[in-house]
Amino acid sequence: MSAEPMKSDLGLYDYLPWPNRPKIVWPGNKKIAVWIAPNIEFYEYNPPNNPTRTPWARPNPDVLQYSHRDYGNRAGWQRMMAAMDRAGFRGSVSLNVALCDHHPEIIKACADRGWEFFSHGIYNTRYVYNLDIEQEREIIRDAFDTVRKHTGQELAGWLSPALSNNFWTMDILSEAGIQYTCDMFHDDQPMPVKVKSGKLISMPYSLEMNDVIVYNTQKVTPRHYGEIIKRQFDQLYKEGDESSTVMCIPLHPYLVGQPHRIDAFAEAIEYIAGHEGVWQTTGREIAAAYHSTGAYDAMSAAIAAHNAGPHDVGKETR
Amino acid sequence: MSMPEDYLKYPERHYGMDHDRYDWSDLFQRAPIVWPNGARIALSIVTHVQHFPLDMPSKPFKAPGALSMPYPDFRYYTNRDYGNRVGIFRILKLFGEKGLKASFAINGIIASRYPALLEAVVQGGHEVVAHGLDMGKVHHSGLSEDDENAIIAEALSLLREASGQQVEGWLSPGRAQGFNTPDLLAKNRVTFGLDWANDDLPYEMRTKNGPLIAVPMAYETDDRVVADEYFQSEADWVQQVKDRFDVLYRESEHYGGRVMSLPIHSWVSGMPYRIEYLREVLDYILSREGVWNASAGEISAAFREIGQTA
């Protein structure tokens, strides 16, 4: 890594405690914005190495892990999409943009449904670690161009490939026109991100609702995944009376699209869709509403006031 | 700091897969398959039969289930061997009671170490699939073609001789392969493999030495994965296997036949406290109409036949 000393803080957002925040109300008086973000990914058979992270645990080709991921693009995506169709959810696709070249059939099926595409880098086996800033800008340009060429959409959102980041990443995303990042997990509401230009916001994505964390890290059962999705929803839905919230369900078709997992997931999202006051939406639409409802400006003012202190609530104790 | 220019170059970024082994294909868009006798589900039971050498190397990686205590690891060496002495016979007995035919993926070295085990599998009417030479001999791209070929040839020769079967199926230790593995398998008269976990139907892979059929074998409902990687209970394993079957069965009504695979290990499901859970799973699956229990080799052969007449 670089010779620069490590920092103790990301420095990308200011503290703003939950109580007494400006109230967010989503369009149509919806209490909660629920968005589903399928990670439609391509992992390479023989990727180059990056000194910070080796793509596969075993030497290339790691055929078990490679084929496991490939399952998502041969079989799993169709089950996932069918479940989302039934519950009336459009996807916001976290896309490894090279998939436009490899599997245009999948891209077309998503586009035909009015799904949003946001960028998840070129491949999930290429990281931004050790890139210089110009190289990382090149990846952002590639992503914008590829998604525009294949879908006609302008990228609004970004999830860094395999959540790899540099300190400048948010600045150059915002500079390129990205409106929301999914790389930060510090809140249940969108929040302003401190960048050099533009009005980038952090969009609540989720580690805990993410099937890859649930299945590959926490190793929970499919039915328990269905349970935690419902409980997460119940709580955020209830709290949405106070101020509207965001719930995201990030997915990976190679995991949630397995036969033994799809039904528990489908049942959970049908449960969500069965409630009044739920905004079934996309990342792009939430970002737009955050600005149009005045939430961005109100939160920015609240953060400035909090920074000016004194505070009655959420006083920092360290 | 920066990365070499090549890091932002993508020579395999084009339509389809980034290798030549097979073409992309959407499971739900294929011509529907009907298994023999109009069956909707081909039930493929694959029992792993494994030998973990006490001195197994840890480089370049260990196959799952490998010995993990300081040498000499009495603990796991003997625990794994339990499967070969006791567990497998419990499983064979259950299959016998139910009249089931299964594939047994057996490390080649087992044939010379435990001929009685091989005999019992063959006498039970089951299919022998080669599972590499032993669990310490993993396949990877660091092996020379000659060295890898020698391992494959030895494993096959031991099993072919001891079983009297042609032994045309292959499962690599740890489901690990190098770039050459499919070519070498086909060269050694292997016609189907179980390593790739990307489908619920067989499909044809290309090799330098003719086609190789990839027969599906589930990864995440494997008894060892659920027990030893996910640390989930037997009841959780049963539930997931049933749920998996239910969805495949439901799909088969509209989209054609599917393969329901049941990968188990003699040292996992062969344990006294687990065997009745295996029975529960089998009873559940066999209670449905239209389930064809077959060896992986028979499923591969049926797939080839259907492909030729389609």
XYZ file of C-alpha atoms in Angstrom:
628
model
C 0.000 0.000 0.000
C 1.003 3.649 -0.116
C 3.591 5.099 2.231
C 1.052 7.524 3.689
C 0.286 6.926 7.362
C -3.052 5.282 8.044
C -5.924 7.477 9.195
C -8.109 6.763 12.169
C -11.313 8.094 10.579
C -12.825 7.962 7.117
C -13.635 11.663 7.304
C -16.515 11.258 4.877
C -19.456 12.167 7.091
C -20.218 14.007 10.308
C -21.968 12.585 13.299
C -25.694 13.254 13.490
C -27.591 11.382 16.194
C -30.997 9.901 15.423
C -33.163 11.934 17.861
C -34.377 15.339 16.691
C -33.290 15.008 13.102
C -35.293 16.812 10.443
C -38.237 14.619 9.517
C -38.112 12.836 6.180
C -41.386 12.084 4.437
C -41.144 10.083 1.225
C -43.361 11.003 -1.739
C -46.973 9.932 -1.281
C -46.490 9.946 2.503
C -44.784 6.592 2.373
C -43.247 5.521 5.645
C -40.481 3.412 4.289
C -38.611 3.102 1.027
C -37.774 -0.519 0.284
C -35.360 -1.232 -2.524
C -33.826 -4.465 -3.684
C -30.322 -4.473 -5.106
C -29.394 -7.662 -6.959
C -25.655 -7.873 -7.474
C -25.433 -9.214 -10.989
C -21.814 -10.113 -11.160
C -19.163 -11.676 -13.284
C -16.190 -13.275 -11.588
C -13.306 -14.045 -13.908
C -11.973 -17.535 -14.578
C -8.385 -16.366 -14.704
C -8.160 -12.861 -13.195
C -4.883 -11.019 -12.619
C -3.686 -10.731 -9.068
C -3.888 -7.565 -6.976
C -1.231 -7.291 -4.246
C -3.857 -6.340 -1.660
C -6.373 -9.058 -2.441
C -6.109 -12.302 -4.346
C -9.381 -12.876 -6.204
C -9.712 -16.572 -5.431
C -8.721 -18.563 -2.367
C -7.295 -21.324 -4.555
C -4.962 -20.848 -7.516
C -6.717 -19.947 -10.783
C -8.903 -21.540 -11.930
C -10.840 -21.978 -8.695
C -13.517 -23.960 -10.486
C -15.698 -24.659 -7.465
C -16.040 -21.002 -6.485
C -16.113 -19.842 -10.099
C -18.871 -22.284 -11.018
C -20.787 -21.507 -7.842
C -20.945 -17.853 -8.915
C -21.718 -18.812 -12.490
C -24.807 -20.593 -11.160
C -26.324 -17.161 -10.621
C -26.063 -16.284 -14.302
C -27.287 -19.648 -15.606
C -30.081 -20.457 -13.167
C -30.371 -18.312 -10.045
C -31.192 -14.953 -11.648
C -34.407 -16.250 -13.183
C -35.738 -17.492 -9.858
C -34.811 -14.235 -8.154
C -36.405 -12.151 -10.883
C -39.609 -14.196 -10.841
C -39.915 -13.731 -7.066
C -39.405 -9.972 -7.417
C -41.938 -9.760 -10.252
C -44.529 -11.502 -8.125
C -44.013 -9.086 -5.232
C -43.978 -6.052 -7.520
C -40.358 -5.091 -6.919
C -38.128 -3.598 -9.555
C -34.456 -4.193 -9.010
C -31.638 -1.714 -8.726
C -28.905 -3.788 -10.248
C -25.465 -3.607 -8.702
C -23.755 -4.439 -11.952
C -20.303 -5.613 -12.837
C -20.568 -3.730 -16.104
C -18.599 -6.312 -18.118
C -21.677 -8.484 -17.729
C -23.266 -6.283 -20.438
C -20.722 -7.810 -22.812
C -20.870 -11.367 -21.479
C -24.578 -11.841 -20.865
C -26.650 -9.210 -22.682
C -29.676 -11.505 -22.309
C -29.708 -10.900 -18.550
C -29.277 -7.155 -19.033
C -32.180 -7.071 -21.455
C -34.503 -8.928 -19.078
C -33.694 -6.377 -16.348
C -34.025 -3.394 -18.683
C -37.363 -4.653 -20.025
C -38.709 -4.499 -16.478
C -37.591 -0.936 -15.932
C -34.900 -1.934 -13.475
C -32.161 0.522 -12.625
C -28.513 -0.252 -13.252
C -25.870 1.110 -10.958
C -22.210 0.261 -11.122
C -20.384 -2.386 -9.167
C -17.145 -1.949 -11.130
C -16.048 -3.866 -14.196
C -15.616 -7.360 -12.710
C -15.941 -8.552 -9.152
C -12.424 -9.909 -9.470
C -10.874 -6.443 -10.171
C -10.378 -4.191 -7.216
C -9.458 -0.524 -6.938
C -6.733 -1.253 -4.385
C -3.346 0.082 -5.531
C -4.826 1.938 -8.498
C -3.802 5.546 -8.940
C -6.508 8.159 -9.179
C -6.403 8.319 -12.980
C -6.747 4.560 -13.239
C -9.746 4.660 -10.955
C -11.265 7.466 -13.054
C -10.816 5.218 -16.070
C -12.939 2.538 -14.391
C -15.664 5.069 -13.636
C -15.644 6.272 -17.270
C -15.783 2.690 -18.504
C -18.777 1.997 -16.257
C -20.685 5.096 -17.400
C -19.962 4.363 -21.073
C -20.801 0.667 -20.884
C -24.088 1.108 -19.058
C -25.125 3.975 -21.352
C -24.260 1.987 -24.462
C -26.136 -1.153 -23.412
C -29.103 0.311 -21.546
C -29.337 4.021 -22.349
C -29.202 4.781 -18.619
C -26.936 7.352 -16.960
C -25.411 5.853 -13.857
C -26.652 7.368 -10.608
C -25.316 4.897 -8.061
C -22.126 3.087 -7.202
C -21.053 0.147 -5.136
C -17.316 -0.340 -5.366
C -16.224 -3.695 -6.770
C -16.027 -6.113 -3.834
C -16.337 -2.971 -1.652
C -12.740 -1.982 -2.373
C -12.115 1.751 -1.954
C -9.490 4.467 -1.830
C -9.737 7.703 0.149
C -10.355 9.681 -3.022
C -13.005 7.325 -4.368
C -16.035 9.306 -3.170
C -14.603 12.559 -4.571
C -14.080 11.171 -8.040
C -17.429 9.374 -8.081
C -19.209 12.609 -7.238
C -17.120 14.547 -9.746
C -18.192 12.062 -12.453
C -21.887 12.575 -11.649
C -22.606 9.691 -9.295
C -25.451 10.676 -6.946
C -25.356 7.924 -4.354
C -22.851 5.497 -2.898
C -23.773 2.161 -1.334
C -20.425 1.624 0.356
C -21.274 2.987 3.802
C -23.447 1.335 6.413
C -23.674 3.967 9.112
C -27.361 4.926 8.891
C -30.974 3.978 8.123
C -31.474 7.194 6.160
C -29.541 8.673 3.259
C -26.958 11.174 4.444
C -24.755 13.796 2.779
C -21.217 12.643 2.071
C -18.373 15.125 2.420
C -16.925 15.327 -1.082
C -14.992 18.026 -2.920
C -17.740 18.675 -5.466
C -21.357 17.734 -5.996
C -23.994 16.475 -3.584
C -23.170 12.811 -3.132
C -25.279 10.917 -0.609
C -24.792 7.629 1.160
C -27.684 5.304 0.396
C -28.613 2.754 3.043
C -27.557 -0.543 1.564
C -26.985 -3.246 4.122
C -24.514 -5.810 5.242
C -26.933 -7.590 7.523
C -29.681 -8.008 4.920
C -27.171 -8.939 2.233
C -27.482 -12.580 1.259
C -23.748 -12.898 0.730
C -23.100 -11.886 4.326
C -26.054 -13.870 5.597
C -25.136 -17.058 3.739
C -21.367 -16.945 3.282
C -20.309 -15.164 6.473
C -23.060 -15.602 9.073
C -24.080 -18.961 7.616
C -27.735 -18.720 8.522
C -30.432 -20.958 7.122
C -32.694 -19.786 4.279
C -35.774 -19.723 6.485
C -33.967 -17.654 9.077
C -32.976 -15.211 6.349
C -36.661 -14.819 5.567
C -37.286 -14.137 9.266
C -34.618 -11.460 9.622
C -35.811 -9.660 6.498
C -39.299 -9.501 8.006
C -38.073 -8.339 11.410
C -35.856 -5.660 9.886
C -38.833 -4.462 7.895
C -41.232 -4.495 10.853
C -38.970 -2.278 12.911
C -38.107 0.221 10.171
C -41.751 0.333 9.142
C -42.815 1.189 12.674
C -40.124 3.827 13.034
C -41.160 5.299 9.692
C -44.050 7.039 11.517
C -41.452 9.250 13.155
C -39.371 9.869 10.042
C -39.261 7.887 6.844
C -36.623 5.202 6.586
C -34.871 3.159 3.923
C -34.534 -0.587 3.823
C -32.359 -2.292 1.271
C -32.118 -5.981 0.466
C -28.877 -6.657 -1.418
C -28.882 -9.966 -3.244
C -26.674 -12.314 -5.214
C -28.532 -14.601 -7.601
C -25.991 -17.379 -7.098
C -27.034 -17.484 -3.432
C -30.658 -16.420 -3.062
C -31.497 -18.047 -6.405
C -30.650 -21.539 -5.174
C -33.649 -23.864 -5.119
C -33.464 -24.351 -1.342
C -33.444 -20.610 -0.682
C -35.771 -18.906 -3.097
C -39.105 -19.586 -1.420
C -38.161 -18.157 1.976
C -36.965 -14.984 0.283
C -40.044 -14.752 -1.937
C -42.317 -15.076 1.065
C -40.459 -12.320 2.921
C -40.729 -9.772 0.122
C -44.382 -10.601 -0.433
C -44.885 -9.896 3.257
C -43.284 -6.480 2.797
C -45.300 -5.714 -0.323
C -48.487 -6.569 1.579
C -48.182 -3.528 3.887
C -49.687 -0.066 3.356
C -47.349 2.884 3.118
C -44.429 1.009 1.606
C -42.628 2.677 -1.256
C -41.267 -0.119 -3.470
C -38.648 1.817 -5.278
C -35.112 2.052 -6.639
C -31.897 3.666 -5.492
C -32.123 6.369 -8.133
C -35.663 7.309 -7.090
C -34.765 7.481 -3.412
C -31.790 9.724 -4.203
C -33.999 12.017 -6.276
C -36.638 12.181 -3.529
C -33.993 12.948 -0.924
C -33.226 16.132 -2.818
C -36.719 17.033 -4.023
C -38.312 16.722 -0.578
C -35.660 19.004 0.893
C -34.172 16.271 3.041
C -30.650 16.815 1.747
C -30.682 20.496 2.612
C -32.394 19.954 5.951
C -29.937 17.238 6.970
C -26.992 19.360 5.845
C -28.270 22.234 8.002
C -28.819 19.927 10.964
C -25.297 18.570 10.628
C -23.887 22.109 10.493
C -25.880 23.066 13.591
C -24.765 19.946 15.387
C -21.159 20.665 14.513
C -21.572 24.192 15.893
C -22.931 22.730 19.185
C -23.765 22.778 22.063
C -25.873 19.652 21.826
C -28.437 18.242 24.151
C -28.615 14.981 22.300
C -25.957 12.700 21.043
C -23.188 14.681 22.701
C -19.961 12.996 21.832
C -18.517 11.275 24.808
C -15.081 10.295 23.690
C 1.263 3.790 -6.414
C -0.428 2.410 -9.440
C -1.178 -0.945 -11.016
C 0.330 -2.139 -14.308
C -1.687 -1.064 -17.362
C -2.783 -4.636 -17.929
C -4.860 -4.527 -14.788
C -7.352 -2.354 -16.674
C -7.291 -4.552 -19.772
C -9.838 -7.306 -20.177
C -8.899 -9.699 -22.980
C -11.823 -12.037 -22.273
C -14.473 -9.314 -22.116
C -16.795 -10.436 -24.881
C -20.031 -12.321 -25.396
C -20.445 -15.528 -23.383
C -18.022 -17.118 -20.977
C -14.437 -15.986 -20.384
C -13.134 -19.471 -21.245
C -13.909 -22.127 -23.859
C -15.098 -25.010 -21.698
C -18.805 -24.440 -22.285
C -21.260 -21.919 -23.652
C -23.556 -19.799 -21.545
C -27.044 -21.211 -21.389
C -30.124 -20.206 -19.444
C -31.593 -23.091 -17.458
C -35.107 -21.770 -17.989
C -34.861 -21.358 -21.764
C -33.657 -24.835 -22.666
C -35.741 -27.451 -24.421
C -37.463 -29.363 -21.606
C -35.894 -32.683 -20.691
C -37.937 -35.759 -19.849
C -36.076 -38.411 -17.898
C -36.600 -42.145 -18.556
C -40.156 -43.347 -17.930
C -41.399 -39.782 -17.990
C -39.686 -38.893 -14.718
C -39.488 -35.250 -13.660
C -36.614 -35.513 -11.245
C -33.429 -37.523 -11.517
C -32.284 -38.253 -7.966
C -28.508 -38.504 -7.851
C -27.063 -39.627 -4.531
C -23.299 -39.239 -4.339
C -21.527 -40.618 -1.279
C -17.982 -39.356 -0.735
C -15.562 -42.044 0.420
C -12.284 -40.465 1.435
C -8.826 -41.118 2.752
C -6.997 -38.248 4.439
C -3.269 -39.144 4.695
C -1.723 -38.284 8.022
C 1.044 -36.395 6.198
C -1.191 -34.568 3.726
C 0.424 -31.353 2.445
C -1.146 -27.974 3.174
C 0.134 -26.388 -0.064
C -1.216 -25.026 -2.276
C -4.408 -25.612 -0.271
C -6.069 -28.322 1.719
C -9.188 -30.055 0.540
C -12.156 -29.434 2.862
C -12.317 -31.891 5.710
C -8.515 -32.011 5.814
C -6.653 -32.793 8.995
C -6.185 -29.573 10.912
C -4.493 -30.449 14.215
C -0.703 -30.511 14.743
C 0.985 -33.578 13.295
C 0.280 -36.371 14.073
C -3.414 -35.551 14.007
C -4.967 -38.638 15.574
C -8.247 -36.795 15.956
C -9.304 -36.143 12.391
C -7.363 -38.941 10.770
C -9.403 -41.474 12.714
C -12.644 -39.514 12.580
C -12.529 -39.472 8.777
C -11.550 -43.133 8.713
C -14.636 -43.920 10.785
C -16.593 -43.301 7.619
C -14.699 -46.059 5.813
C -14.996 -48.603 8.615
C -18.486 -48.022 9.977
C -20.322 -45.080 8.441
C -20.395 -46.329 4.892
C -21.914 -49.633 5.955
C -24.697 -47.851 7.755
C -25.379 -45.906 4.559
C -25.163 -49.005 2.363
C -27.633 -50.757 4.627
C -30.076 -47.885 4.329
C -29.751 -47.809 0.548
C -30.249 -51.560 0.488
C -33.420 -51.314 2.556
C -34.810 -48.723 0.182
C -33.576 -50.418 -2.969
C -31.655 -47.321 -3.997
C -28.855 -47.023 -6.472
C -26.168 -44.475 -5.694
C -22.822 -43.264 -6.880
C -19.880 -43.636 -4.525
C -17.095 -41.154 -5.200
C -14.093 -43.007 -3.859
C -10.466 -41.941 -3.503
C -8.427 -44.333 -5.656
C -6.165 -45.301 -2.792
C -9.173 -46.753 -0.948
C -9.269 -49.539 -3.515
C -5.878 -50.805 -2.395
C -6.283 -49.968 1.291
C -9.799 -51.309 1.794
C -10.771 -53.812 -0.916
C -13.662 -55.026 1.247
C -15.192 -51.568 1.064
C -15.021 -51.572 -2.726
C -16.541 -55.020 -2.816
C -19.454 -53.954 -0.652
C -20.187 -50.956 -2.868
C -20.061 -53.045 -6.020
C -22.143 -55.855 -4.537
C -24.710 -53.319 -3.466
C -25.211 -52.559 -7.167
C -23.795 -49.060 -6.907
C -21.659 -47.029 -9.233
C -18.018 -46.263 -8.496
C -16.908 -42.732 -9.359
C -13.248 -41.782 -9.074
C -12.611 -39.177 -6.400
C -8.952 -38.517 -7.183
C -6.200 -40.515 -5.565
C -6.505 -39.328 -1.967
C -7.550 -36.142 -0.197
C -3.970 -34.901 -0.044
C -3.600 -34.999 -3.835
C -5.507 -31.914 -4.896
C -5.611 -30.913 -8.537
C -4.436 -27.406 -9.394
C -2.745 -25.452 -12.135
C 0.642 -25.699 -10.407
C 0.852 -29.386 -11.311
C 2.591 -30.309 -14.552
C 0.400 -32.040 -17.100
C 2.404 -35.223 -16.660
C 2.137 -35.212 -12.888
C -1.572 -34.550 -12.956
C -2.124 -37.193 -15.596
C -0.248 -39.708 -13.467
C -2.516 -39.033 -10.489
C -5.644 -39.383 -12.612
C -4.405 -42.542 -14.310
C -3.425 -44.188 -11.038
C -6.720 -43.384 -9.331
C -8.729 -44.708 -12.263
C -6.636 -47.804 -12.670
C -6.942 -48.749 -8.993
C -10.700 -48.285 -8.998
C -11.312 -49.928 -12.373
C -9.363 -52.970 -11.378
C -10.903 -53.350 -7.941
C -14.486 -52.685 -9.016
C -14.600 -54.348 -12.396
C -16.550 -51.292 -13.538
C -15.518 -48.954 -16.337
C -15.408 -46.031 -13.884
C -16.259 -43.154 -16.195
C -17.127 -40.584 -13.562
C -14.879 -38.162 -11.747
C -15.053 -35.960 -8.660
C -11.852 -34.104 -7.756
C -10.779 -33.899 -4.101
C -12.223 -30.594 -2.888
C -13.849 -30.243 -6.343
C -10.605 -28.514 -7.346
C -9.208 -28.486 -10.868
C -6.345 -26.992 -12.816
C -6.614 -25.591 -16.330
C -5.834 -28.998 -17.849
C -7.988 -31.233 -15.663
C -10.977 -31.691 -18.006
C -8.647 -32.467 -20.935
C -6.779 -35.062 -18.913
C -9.967 -36.632 -17.586
C -11.335 -37.114 -21.102
C -7.989 -38.518 -22.214
C -8.324 -41.147 -19.473
C -11.799 -42.204 -20.667
C -13.732 -40.220 -18.096
C -17.069 -39.190 -19.618
C -18.691 -37.188 -16.825
C -17.617 -35.007 -13.935
C -19.212 -33.669 -10.754
C -16.928 -30.746 -9.865
C -18.730 -27.800 -11.435
C -21.542 -26.337 -9.347
C -23.240 -24.074 -11.880
C -26.361 -25.890 -13.019
C -29.379 -28.005 -12.155
C -29.059 -30.012 -15.374
C -26.180 -31.777 -17.063
C -24.416 -29.898 -19.833
C -21.585 -30.680 -22.191
C -18.072 -29.383 -21.593
C -15.455 -29.161 -24.309
C -12.060 -30.762 -23.851
C -9.124 -31.400 -26.172
C -10.092 -35.045 -26.056
C -13.806 -34.966 -26.690
C -16.832 -33.975 -24.656
C -17.206 -34.356 -20.915
C -20.651 -34.138 -19.327
C -20.924 -31.953 -16.253
C -23.473 -33.609 -13.974
C -24.926 -31.313 -11.293
C -23.928 -31.785 -7.702
C -25.232 -29.280 -5.166
C -22.640 -27.437 -3.177
C -24.529 -25.764 -0.336
C -26.747 -28.673 0.653
C -23.828 -31.111 0.844
C -24.009 -32.723 4.303
C -20.407 -31.768 5.129
C -20.854 -28.162 4.062
C -23.993 -27.769 6.183
C -22.459 -29.519 9.201
C -18.808 -28.475 9.105
C -18.835 -25.146 7.272
C -22.213 -23.712 8.241
C -22.429 -25.435 11.625
C -26.119 -26.016 11.136
C -28.120 -28.803 12.703
C -29.246 -32.034 11.080
C -32.817 -30.755 11.130
C -31.669 -27.657 9.248
C -29.965 -29.868 6.681
C -33.140 -31.909 6.222
C -35.244 -28.782 5.792
C -32.955 -27.328 3.147
C -32.753 -30.552 1.182
C -36.549 -30.870 1.225
C -36.952 -27.238 0.212
C -34.471 -27.732 -2.601
C -36.341 -30.763 -3.845
C -39.716 -29.009 -3.651
C -38.593 -26.123 -5.842
C -36.926 -28.350 -8.428
C -39.975 -30.589 -8.473
C -42.297 -27.616 -8.947
C -40.149 -26.243 -11.772
C -40.078 -29.580 -13.539
C -43.773 -29.223 -14.284
C -43.187 -26.228 -16.568
C -39.545 -26.311 -17.503
C -38.764 -29.996 -17.874
C -36.694 -32.415 -15.851
C -34.230 -31.400 -13.187
C -31.475 -33.161 -11.287
C -31.871 -33.368 -7.524
C -28.446 -34.196 -6.190
C -27.757 -35.398 -2.692
C -24.041 -35.237 -1.890
C -23.218 -36.964 1.393
C -20.097 -38.186 3.157
C -19.623 -41.541 4.825
C -18.009 -39.761 7.804
C -20.844 -37.243 8.118
C -24.205 -38.824 7.309
C -22.828 -42.220 8.330
C -22.708 -41.118 11.981
C -25.205 -42.887 14.269
C -27.059 -39.698 15.161
C -27.343 -38.594 11.534
C -28.410 -41.685 9.647
C -32.111 -41.358 10.416
C -32.075 -37.822 9.048
C -30.792 -39.242 5.787
C -33.655 -41.717 5.847
C -36.113 -38.875 6.409
C -34.812 -37.008 3.385
C -34.946 -40.080 1.172
C -38.460 -40.980 2.321
C -39.606 -37.466 1.528
C -38.162 -37.438 -1.981
C -39.224 -40.977 -2.845
C -42.801 -40.352 -1.752
C -43.328 -38.179 -4.843
C -44.396 -39.427 -8.248
C -41.948 -39.080 -11.091
C -38.669 -39.424 -9.234
C -36.063 -41.471 -11.065
C -33.289 -42.689 -8.799
C -30.180 -43.281 -10.842
C -26.430 -43.172 -10.649
C -24.685 -40.054 -11.881
C -23.402 -42.120 -14.806
C -26.913 -43.182 -15.805
C -28.062 -39.581 -15.618
C -25.147 -38.524 -17.791
C -25.916 -41.277 -20.301
C -29.615 -40.404 -20.370
C -28.747 -36.772 -20.952
C -26.512 -37.683 -23.881
C -29.209 -39.839 -25.377
C -31.849 -37.135 -25.043
C -29.428 -34.632 -26.542
C -28.876 -36.855 -29.555
C -32.535 -37.402 -30.282
C -33.679 -33.839 -29.585
